[in-house]
Amino acid sequence: MNKRWEVRLIGTGGQGIVTVSIILANASVKEGNNVVQSQNYGPEVRGGYSTAYVIASNKSILYPKIDSPNVMMVMSDTSYKKYLPELAEDGMLIMNGHTEETLPDKVYFVPITDIAHDKVKRPITANIVSLGVIVGITGMVSEKTALEAMEAAVPSRALEINKKAFALGLEAGKAALENK
Amino acid sequence: MNKRWEVRLIGTGGQGIVTVSIILANASVKEGNNVVQSQNYGPEVRGGYSTAYVIASNKSILYPKIDSPNVMMVMSDTSYKKYLPELAEDGMLIMNGHTEETLPDKVYFVPITDIAHDKVKRPITANIVSLGVIVGITGMVSEKTALEAMEAAVPSRALEINKKAFALGLEAGKAALENK
Amino acid sequence: MGEVKLLQGNEACVFGALAAGVRFFAGYPITPSTEIANIFARELPKIGGKFMQMEDEIASIGAVIGASCTGMKAITATSGPGFSLMQENIGFAAEAEIPCVIINVMRFGPSTGLPTHPSQADFMQSRWGTHGDHPVIVIAPYTAREAYRETGRAVNFSEKYRVPVIILMDEILGHLRERVEFKEEDIVKEVNRKGPEAGVPFFPYEHTDDWIPPFANFGSGYRCHITGLIHDRTGFPTNNPEIVDQVMRRMNGKIDKHIDEICRISTVDVEDAEIVIVAFGSVARSAAEVVRIMRSMGKKIGLIRPVTLWPFPDREIKKAAEGKKAIIVPEMNLGQMVREVIRTIEGETPVHPLNRIDGELITPRDIIDFIEEME
Amino acid sequence: MGEVKLLQGNEACVFGALAAGVRFFAGYPITPSTEIANIFARELPKIGGKFMQMEDEIASIGAVIGASCTGMKAITATSGPGFSLMQENIGFAAEAEIPCVIINVMRFGPSTGLPTHPSQADFMQSRWGTHGDHPVIVIAPYTAREAYRETGRAVNFSEKYRVPVIILMDEILGHLRERVEFKEEDIVKEVNRKGPEAGVPFFPYEHTDDWIPPFANFGSGYRCHITGLIHDRTGFPTNNPEIVDQVMRRMNGKIDKHIDEICRISTVDVEDAEIVIVAFGSVARSAAEVVRIMRSMGKKIGLIRPVTLWPFPDREIKKAAEGKKAIIVPEMNLGQMVREVIRTIEGETPVHPLNRIDGELITPRDIIDFIEEME
Amino acid sequence: MAKKTFMVEVNRKTCKACGICIAFCPVSVFTTDHDDKAVVDKPERCTGCRQCELLCPDYCIRVEENSNG
Amino acid sequence: MAKKTFMVEVNRKTCKACGICIAFCPVSVFTTDHDDKAVVDKPERCTGCRQCELLCPDYCIRVEENSNG
Amino acid sequence: MGAIHEKYLRMDKLPHIWCPGCGNGIIMSSFIRAIEKLGYEKDEVAAVSGIGCSGRITGYMDFNTLHTTHGRALVFATGIKMANPGLKVFVFMGDGDAAAIGGNHLIHSCRRNIDITAIIFNNHIYGMTGGQFSPTTFRNKYATTAPYGTTDPDFDLVNLCIGAGASYVARSTSYHAKMLTDLFVAGALHKGFAVIEVITHCPVNFGRRNEFDTPADMLRWQKDHAVRTAKADMVPMEEMEGKFVIGELIKKEKPEYVEEYDRLIETVRKGDAHRE
Amino acid sequence: MGAIHEKYLRMDKLPHIWCPGCGNGIIMSSFIRAIEKLGYEKDEVAAVSGIGCSGRITGYMDFNTLHTTHGRALVFATGIKMANPGLKVFVFMGDGDAAAIGGNHLIHSCRRNIDITAIIFNNHIYGMTGGQFSPTTFRNKYATTAPYGTTDPDFDLVNLCIGAGASYVARSTSYHAKMLTDLFVAGALHKGFAVIEVITHCPVNFGRRNEFDTPADMLRWQKDHAVRTAKADMVPMEEMEGKFVIGELIKKEKPEYVEEYDRLIETVRKGDAHRE
Ligand SMILES: Cc1ncc(C[n+]2csc(CCOP(=O)(O)OP(=O)(O)O)c2C)c(N)n1
Ligand SMILES: Cc1ncc(C[n+]2csc(CCOP(=O)(O)OP(=O)(O)O)c2C)c(N)n1
Ligand code: SF4
Ligand code: SF4
Ligand code: SF4
Ligand code: SF4
Ligand code: SF4
Ligand code: SF4
Ligand SMILES: [Mg+2]
Ligand SMILES: [Mg+2]
């Protein structure tokens, strides 16, 4: 990796995006990068917005916050326009859902929840689907390390279903990238 | 009054010398003086030594401690010699008890406890006897104000007996002074 | 007025508080402050006030704050160990801006220490004892008369500025009985907290011109919300950084804004002094004696006595120190106020600590010896 | 060693403590320190250690001190409100000289404040929170790796110097996960308290050469008496002024005596710097970024980062400040450490506070803007 | 007298999809939408027991008797 | 067999004159001196019940059976 | 949203922060229904809470509200009641709040018998801090600080309060919402300190870790394990094992604290007080 | 001074600071007799106390002694016992210590059932601070903070502890010195937390204010008002009014805290622990 990744994941409490951020962070560590992961905490977050952050870089990371992310994923909102201004120049914005609009280059719509619902048949796996999507679109970590990190993070009884979710997400992510 | 009085009263816990010091202080206030009163506190004092202090002066009193008292009264010890060095030049040392020794000028022996025991017939009034003795010997406050201050300090049911104690103490004090 | 009395320091606090309108005391006994509780227990019911002995100091300060929410002026008294326990709720009072007064009669610490011996080692704690940035006023009387007057002032400040005010005494003053003659200037005038203004929309944490929001007593018809969470002017929680910044700066800044009224220092012969002693509480009694003695010997000594300890009178100390040969800071601790003096003076004058840490009052002799040795 | 991990600041403390031999944790959950309790609960039974959830923070620190009396290394973790409640017993540990470690993951205060937002406003409290003069060591790591290592150092100091040691982190570091690669220098070597020496008469509070008395664990056959009252070298209460003076000076002085070992500061490019930033904890991460950025712009900026906060590294700061154009002290509070810097520097260099008090981390941008404006 | 009938309303905006009303309606008036929020499915069954109203932790449900059954 | 007899001793130095032994000795072995401290007055009455020993808060009393009555 | 919510809640503060399905919302509803029944003016009600999910309740109700420090609600409330006995004072506490850090204030309030109604939201867990066990968590349950199941025994809060001298103690559950309202009313009308323990459910931090798949499952558990006082005596001992009784568990006369003190004031002012 | 005093007391620390006639001295005697009976080594005994006149006891006894902060003795003791279960841990508290500031630790210790023996010196007053009323002072008694007589109700400590789940609770008095020894022995042998309340007398700060002329009068009061458990059931209710029962008041089996935790450790180390 020869790049600094600043990733921001936005969702609602309970969607598991913190888990996704930790998996991403662990995968990136496995690939030899310096990584910091953090999240907004708060009782207010219960049911409200929840945000998680990952920074990965081959240089040392001190200041742990993200000002302009180059990867953003938004789980519970479809009005992508309000997120664009916060995105870095070279950024990628991943939205959960469908749209008919013509989109700016950096914006990707992927029906993450629907995939979890309809294809994995387990709505709860939407976060792991989103992990696949991020890896598929950004390539910030390899499929292999992402999968390993995911496996280490989920309870063994839920492993198979999550593998499926990851694979479907990855596929959808790659497809979205190719469709650009 | 044209003098600075520094009074130290030494006894054991429960003997009521703090009460005596407060009465003395109140009497001196009544006579228009600046007065501070204090005592050593401490759990250790329970049953052990207890000391009370009064400073009275027509000047303002800031530093509230006594270095060399000009009046000392010792209730529970008869070896007067160990107290002499602490006494001021012009000091008076009042000891509770009898002695056959020839005494330095400044030392007075008065059988305070015995007066309370044998004459007042109430050992508990020894402290008020001692008040009388101090007033009788030192004259640091007038009999009248001392009596008034005493009356204000004791419970009314015990007033008569304490008046008697005071009178007997006063008498004994005056006698001791005259015998010098 | 003109009344003359033999009054104990602890006792004087009680009467000062009552004169300022205090009608509620909740406390837990502790040496050397117990007389305060004892006397409140005796006096309050006489005037329809209420005394409570709580299960501990945490409960005591809690009940005091609760009573204050209804508009009743409330106070507690304690010493080191209890003062430490009260810290969390003192922070609550600061954050929620509920008037209350805490008397800490300092004893020798740390921990149980020497319960009946004096100390000044809670100087720093009285400012920094609770977590988080918070406003506080700390006042240190040095005579029984001042204990009366300053406790009254403390109650008034707490009401006026909606802030916990701490009276910091030491065991010596707490237990000392002395003749007090009350003069005109000792009369404690009652000050009451500002209430909502009729006809104006009411916000319980409004950023008003004087930075002091009006207070609506419980039961007075405003139904406010009071919380120890950071809140906006409506009183409800917020974590919006901009608002948080504003409210924190107002809440902490309101004291500095009124520093001229709050700060009180007393000086003796400072003007022409070569050497200035900075001392508070009982130690200032010895120091004043030193000035008297040494002036009579022709030595140019002066005394600055901060009566308000916190906010620390930076300006006054700095000014008084200008051009002096030396500043001496005697304290019954290992050197606490001296740190503030050094900070304030910024190297302009040499500052010398003089500390006793043996449970005894610093004597005039101690100070004189120190000065003579120094010279 | 050479191990690479994604480690949360809170988690790192736990593993550092375990490496230093901690086998007992007693605590009461509080945001943002809860992970520490959670992880101890999971890890301790695996190695035969013991985890207790107590009824409150007072009980937690009490149980920790009790466990330590038997020789078991013990720790607790909390945040502001709990830290305030622990103050009385921290003073007990200081006075009775019982080793123990308290982790305070600072959240925004005062009172309940903003429980999930960072702050550095317990800087002063960590030194002065309890009543009475007392010794204490306070350490502030700034990365997960350092949290590991410094918690180990804290445990060792507490054992070696018989003193409560406080780890002061902020919410950001507590919750931050980051890659840690453990190196040789991160190995935590276990240090054990000194015990009684065979053949020599044993006094549990002996004034030894190094000022650290030996400790006889409960049950080891010495039957000492431990009290929070001021005591002589035998451990029994005394109020003899001479002895009180001696023991207070030894107990408080033992830390200063070993200040060289205890104090640790870390510097970046200070030597030739014109402007020096003094910062600790997470803010120092931003400050280090500023040095990197501004040096690349050719500006001579340096950073002093006190790792040991208390005793405050007076000497080092004073020395580093010599001849500089300005000192900047950014803090997530209203200006606490800056007071110490000013005190230390005594006017030699202008000192500028930079404070954020909105619940957010000071950013590199904040500092750069400040510097640019200043110039 | 005609059998009483009731109007049952769920505020979709405030519903947190907890499933309580669905589980405790004795006559299964509710079903869920794809977000698991409660939806009034068979209002005609409603007996007006108000269990749903009482137990909804977010006060999203209103049950009102229809004025003419 | 001869009736048992006992030696009763009071340590005057440590006695705090509380009066407990005096009040609770069932056979009034003790009396007081002018400082109100306990004094063994009628040791021959002692039955060896040890009530005094048990209740003295300052451990000033020793009761011992005389080896030959 | 019914008229009652609109009347008593601070509508602009809703939705509340509680998780989907949390019992706290149900209890709040039951409580305002009780106020309606009692006919109290909103201005004369003081609601005091501690820190915890439950503690947030005071932010939503349109009374004189005080959100204090963790565990200390009762002492603040005590000050309020002493200072202004005209106020109707209600205290809301979590199980950690009331029985862990605040346990001492709870028992002392029982002892004093001050006219306050205390409502304990016993969800058997520390909700706000993310699921640590509490002093009321049953043995062998899972919690973030009990990853292997708790070994700590639990308090029976009703017994605790009765042992401390309480004059009114009742218990019910978040499932029994109507009964809750009745008990709140009864507690408020009781002259003296009244404790109402509400067994409630925390689906997120207790349920998920302890094999309750949904909030509804937890309510069902309550329904199945609660036995009404009237019935409790008739249920054979063995069958009560693992169950708990709901209803009024003690109700007795005891002098009320503030009244007693007011009587003292009167005596002292009349000069009738005997002084030691 | 008997051999037993010489064996167990720190002779160079005597005379103790307690006032003439104070019950504390009697209790200390009874206690060391219990240790003698139990046959414990002095090295294996840990004695922990709080602050108060009673708290000074640890200074006089030749064990591992810890004189802690006011009200906190139990939590220090809990740490000791957890860390070194081999120690026999005894805790000494005053009534203020145990039931005012320390009330929470008392009830939680009862709940946990940790193997500690707690001895409460209940003299119904704050002795050390000069005679303020305590949570156990009876109504209408005089104290420095109750110059007109108390209006506060009092705790029954036995009920309180039982309500908190204690597995062993006993009560006696400083007059019943022999019985005290027996109860201390029984408490120590009980596996779990044992509370022994000792009704004792403070002649100086309680007695003098409440019409007891001498220490002996106070002991007589104890003698006259204590009814032994065996007899208590036979005494008619009316006659029990104002009296109190002495003896063992509850004794039941309950898992001991440290043992339970040790069992957990074993399970976890074997890898048998079920993890959530
Ligand atoms: C002094 C203090 N200690 C700890 C905390 C952290 N804390 C906040 S809420 C809470 C416990 C919550 O549990 P409970 O009281 O049962 O309320 P719930 O959230 O379950 O309603 C704790 C430990 C605190 N705020 N203050
Ligand atoms: C935190 C704290 N609060 C208050 C005190 C003061 N204090 C010392 S002992 C005591 C109470 C003594 O009463 P009790 O516990 O009944 O013991 P006794 O002296 O009667 O044996 C108090 C309030 C203290 N030392 N620490
Ligand atoms: S009122 Fe009763 S029947 Fe009607 S929808 Fe609600 S729960 Fe079902
Ligand atoms: S109970 Fe309320 S919040 Fe829950 S699903 Fe039904 S309507 Fe929605
Ligand atoms: S042993 Fe019994 S009879 Fe003998 S002196 Fe003592 S109390 Fe009296
Ligand atoms: S009981 Fe002991 S202290 Fe009291 S009078 Fe008798 S011998 Fe003296
Ligand atoms: S954590 Fe539990 S108690 Fe708290 S709001 Fe969520 S469900 Fe309710
Ligand atoms: S004050 Fe009371 S309890 Fe304390 S030593 Fe004296 S008599 Fe005993
Ligand atoms: Mg709870
Ligand atoms: Mg007592």
mmCIF file of N, CA and C in Angstrom, chain B residues 18 22 25-26 29 32-39 41-43 59-65 67, chain C residues 4-6 8 35 116 142-143 171-172 175-179 285-286 288-289 292 361-364:
data_model
loop_
_atom_site.group_PDB
_atom_site.id
_atom_site.type_symbol
_atom_site.label_atom_id
_atom_site.label_comp_id
_atom_site.label_asym_id
_atom_site.label_seq_id
_atom_site.Cartn_x
_atom_site.Cartn_y
_atom_site.Cartn_z
ATOM 1 N N VAL B 18 -11.844 23.148 80.655
ATOM 2 C CA VAL B 18 -12.215 23.949 79.486
ATOM 3 C C VAL B 18 -13.338 24.906 79.872
ATOM 4 N N ILE B 22 -13.387 29.000 79.620
ATOM 5 C CA ILE B 22 -14.414 29.779 78.902
ATOM 6 C C ILE B 22 -15.063 30.798 79.839
ATOM 7 N N ALA B 25 -12.690 33.571 80.210
ATOM 8 C CA ALA B 25 -12.655 34.369 78.987
ATOM 9 C C ALA B 25 -13.875 35.273 78.908
ATOM 10 N N ASN B 26 -15.029 34.721 79.192
ATOM 11 C CA ASN B 26 -16.255 35.512 79.146
ATOM 12 C C ASN B 26 -16.222 36.662 80.143
ATOM 13 N N VAL B 29 -14.048 39.320 78.802
ATOM 14 C CA VAL B 29 -14.739 40.054 77.731
ATOM 15 C C VAL B 29 -15.674 41.092 78.347
ATOM 16 N N GLY B 32 -14.300 44.239 79.128
ATOM 17 C CA GLY B 32 -13.871 45.090 78.035
ATOM 18 C C GLY B 32 -12.554 44.708 77.392
ATOM 19 N N ASN B 33 -12.078 43.543 77.707
ATOM 20 C CA ASN B 33 -10.792 43.155 77.142
ATOM 21 C C ASN B 33 -10.930 42.377 75.838
ATOM 22 N N ASN B 34 -9.869 42.376 75.107
ATOM 23 C CA ASN B 34 -9.753 41.422 74.016
ATOM 24 C C ASN B 34 -9.330 40.094 74.615
ATOM 25 N N VAL B 35 -9.970 39.042 74.123
ATOM 26 C CA VAL B 35 -9.751 37.732 74.734
ATOM 27 C C VAL B 35 -9.728 36.670 73.657
ATOM 28 N N VAL B 36 -8.808 35.740 73.783
ATOM 29 C CA VAL B 36 -8.947 34.508 73.011
ATOM 30 C C VAL B 36 -8.841 33.324 73.958
ATOM 31 N N GLN B 37 -9.606 32.317 73.653
ATOM 32 C CA GLN B 37 -9.603 31.102 74.468
ATOM 33 C C GLN B 37 -9.406 29.933 73.532
ATOM 34 N N SER B 38 -8.622 28.961 73.973
ATOM 35 C CA SER B 38 -8.463 27.768 73.140
ATOM 36 C C SER B 38 -8.121 26.572 74.011
ATOM 37 N N GLN B 39 -7.988 25.428 73.391
ATOM 38 C CA GLN B 39 -7.664 24.226 74.151
ATOM 39 C C GLN B 39 -7.027 23.223 73.229
ATOM 40 N N TYR B 41 -7.235 19.743 71.692
ATOM 41 C CA TYR B 41 -8.223 18.699 71.485
ATOM 42 C C TYR B 41 -7.490 17.407 71.176
ATOM 43 N N GLY B 42 -8.196 16.357 71.126
ATOM 44 C CA GLY B 42 -7.566 15.129 70.664
ATOM 45 C C GLY B 42 -8.154 13.934 71.338
ATOM 46 N N PRO B 43 -8.304 12.871 70.588
ATOM 47 C CA PRO B 43 -8.831 11.644 71.191
ATOM 48 C C PRO B 43 -7.881 11.178 72.285
ATOM 49 N N LYS B 59 -4.986 45.221 74.323
ATOM 50 C CA LYS B 59 -4.592 45.382 72.922
ATOM 51 C C LYS B 59 -5.233 44.251 72.103
ATOM 52 N N SER B 60 -5.170 44.390 70.782
ATOM 53 C CA SER B 60 -5.743 43.324 69.959
ATOM 54 C C SER B 60 -4.837 42.092 70.019
ATOM 55 N N ILE B 61 -5.450 40.958 69.920
ATOM 56 C CA ILE B 61 -4.702 39.709 70.041
ATOM 57 C C ILE B 61 -4.777 38.988 68.716
ATOM 58 N N LEU B 62 -3.652 38.763 68.097
ATOM 59 C CA LEU B 62 -3.710 38.007 66.859
ATOM 60 C C LEU B 62 -3.152 36.610 67.064
ATOM 61 N N TYR B 63 -1.860 36.536 67.238
ATOM 62 C CA TYR B 63 -1.279 35.210 67.467
ATOM 63 C C TYR B 63 -1.945 34.599 68.694
ATOM 64 N N PRO B 64 -2.610 33.472 68.547
ATOM 65 C CA PRO B 64 -3.494 33.013 69.619
ATOM 66 C C PRO B 64 -2.873 32.026 70.598
ATOM 67 N N LYS B 65 -1.601 31.756 70.462
ATOM 68 C CA LYS B 65 -1.010 30.730 71.312
ATOM 69 C C LYS B 65 -0.221 31.377 72.449
ATOM 70 N N ASP B 67 3.158 31.239 74.784
ATOM 71 C CA ASP B 67 4.488 30.663 74.943
ATOM 72 C C ASP B 67 4.871 30.593 76.411
ATOM 73 N N VAL C 4 -21.095 42.668 71.708
ATOM 74 C CA VAL C 4 -19.803 42.082 72.032
ATOM 75 C C VAL C 4 -20.027 40.667 72.549
ATOM 76 N N LYS C 5 -19.226 39.755 72.075
ATOM 77 C CA LYS C 5 -19.443 38.346 72.383
ATOM 78 C C LYS C 5 -18.141 37.585 72.397
ATOM 79 N N LEU C 6 -18.122 36.515 73.150
ATOM 80 C CA LEU C 6 -17.028 35.556 73.000
ATOM 81 C C LEU C 6 -17.556 34.499 72.035
ATOM 82 N N GLN C 8 -16.788 31.385 69.128
ATOM 83 C CA GLN C 8 -15.855 30.424 68.540
ATOM 84 C C GLN C 8 -15.910 30.560 67.024
ATOM 85 N N GLU C 35 -18.761 21.311 65.811
ATOM 86 C CA GLU C 35 -19.539 22.336 66.513
ATOM 87 C C GLU C 35 -20.511 23.023 65.570
ATOM 88 N N THR C 116 -7.173 16.428 65.139
ATOM 89 C CA THR C 116 -7.374 17.596 65.986
ATOM 90 C C THR C 116 -6.269 18.629 65.816
ATOM 91 N N TYR C 142 -9.891 34.782 58.971
ATOM 92 C CA TYR C 142 -8.787 34.568 59.920
ATOM 93 C C TYR C 142 -9.123 34.934 61.362
ATOM 94 N N THR C 143 -10.297 35.487 61.591
ATOM 95 C CA THR C 143 -10.748 35.712 62.964
ATOM 96 C C THR C 143 -12.200 35.266 63.046
ATOM 97 N N GLU C 171 -8.248 24.319 61.840
ATOM 98 C CA GLU C 171 -8.679 23.878 63.160
ATOM 99 C C GLU C 171 -8.508 24.967 64.197
ATOM 100 N N ILE C 172 -7.451 25.741 64.083
ATOM 101 C CA ILE C 172 -7.200 26.760 65.102
ATOM 102 C C ILE C 172 -8.329 27.775 65.151
ATOM 103 N N HIS C 175 -11.751 26.345 66.319
ATOM 104 C CA HIS C 175 -11.911 26.076 67.745
ATOM 105 C C HIS C 175 -11.614 27.274 68.641
ATOM 106 N N LEU C 176 -11.041 28.296 68.068
ATOM 107 C CA LEU C 176 -10.670 29.454 68.882
ATOM 108 C C LEU C 176 -11.917 30.240 69.285
ATOM 109 N N ARG C 177 -11.992 30.546 70.563
ATOM 110 C CA ARG C 177 -13.037 31.482 70.988
ATOM 111 C C ARG C 177 -12.388 32.847 71.140
ATOM 112 N N GLU C 178 -13.031 33.855 70.653
ATOM 113 C CA GLU C 178 -12.440 35.174 70.864
ATOM 114 C C GLU C 178 -13.517 36.242 70.942
ATOM 115 N N ARG C 179 -13.117 37.330 71.515
ATOM 116 C CA ARG C 179 -14.023 38.448 71.647
ATOM 117 C C ARG C 179 -14.300 39.035 70.276
ATOM 118 N N ARG C 285 -2.405 35.436 61.207
ATOM 119 C CA ARG C 285 -2.409 36.038 62.545
ATOM 120 C C ARG C 285 -0.979 36.147 63.048
ATOM 121 N N SER C 286 -0.229 35.058 62.861
ATOM 122 C CA SER C 286 1.178 35.112 63.263
ATOM 123 C C SER C 286 1.921 36.142 62.430
ATOM 124 N N ALA C 288 0.794 38.826 60.992
ATOM 125 C CA ALA C 288 0.461 40.194 61.387
ATOM 126 C C ALA C 288 1.226 40.575 62.656
ATOM 127 N N GLU C 289 1.353 39.606 63.532
ATOM 128 C CA GLU C 289 2.135 39.818 64.749
ATOM 129 C C GLU C 289 3.591 40.145 64.374
ATOM 130 N N ARG C 292 3.907 43.681 63.244
ATOM 131 C CA ARG C 292 3.878 44.550 64.421
ATOM 132 C C ARG C 292 5.236 44.553 65.122
ATOM 133 N N LEU C 361 0.828 25.383 64.623
ATOM 134 C CA LEU C 361 0.751 26.701 63.984
ATOM 135 C C LEU C 361 2.144 27.283 63.774
ATOM 136 N N ILE C 362 2.350 27.913 62.646
ATOM 137 C CA ILE C 362 3.580 28.680 62.442
ATOM 138 C C ILE C 362 3.554 29.862 63.405
ATOM 139 N N THR C 363 4.628 30.039 64.145
ATOM 140 C CA THR C 363 4.646 31.099 65.158
ATOM 141 C C THR C 363 5.287 32.361 64.579
ATOM 142 N N PRO C 364 5.044 33.490 65.224
ATOM 143 C CA PRO C 364 5.766 34.705 64.820
ATOM 144 C C PRO C 364 7.274 34.473 64.866
#
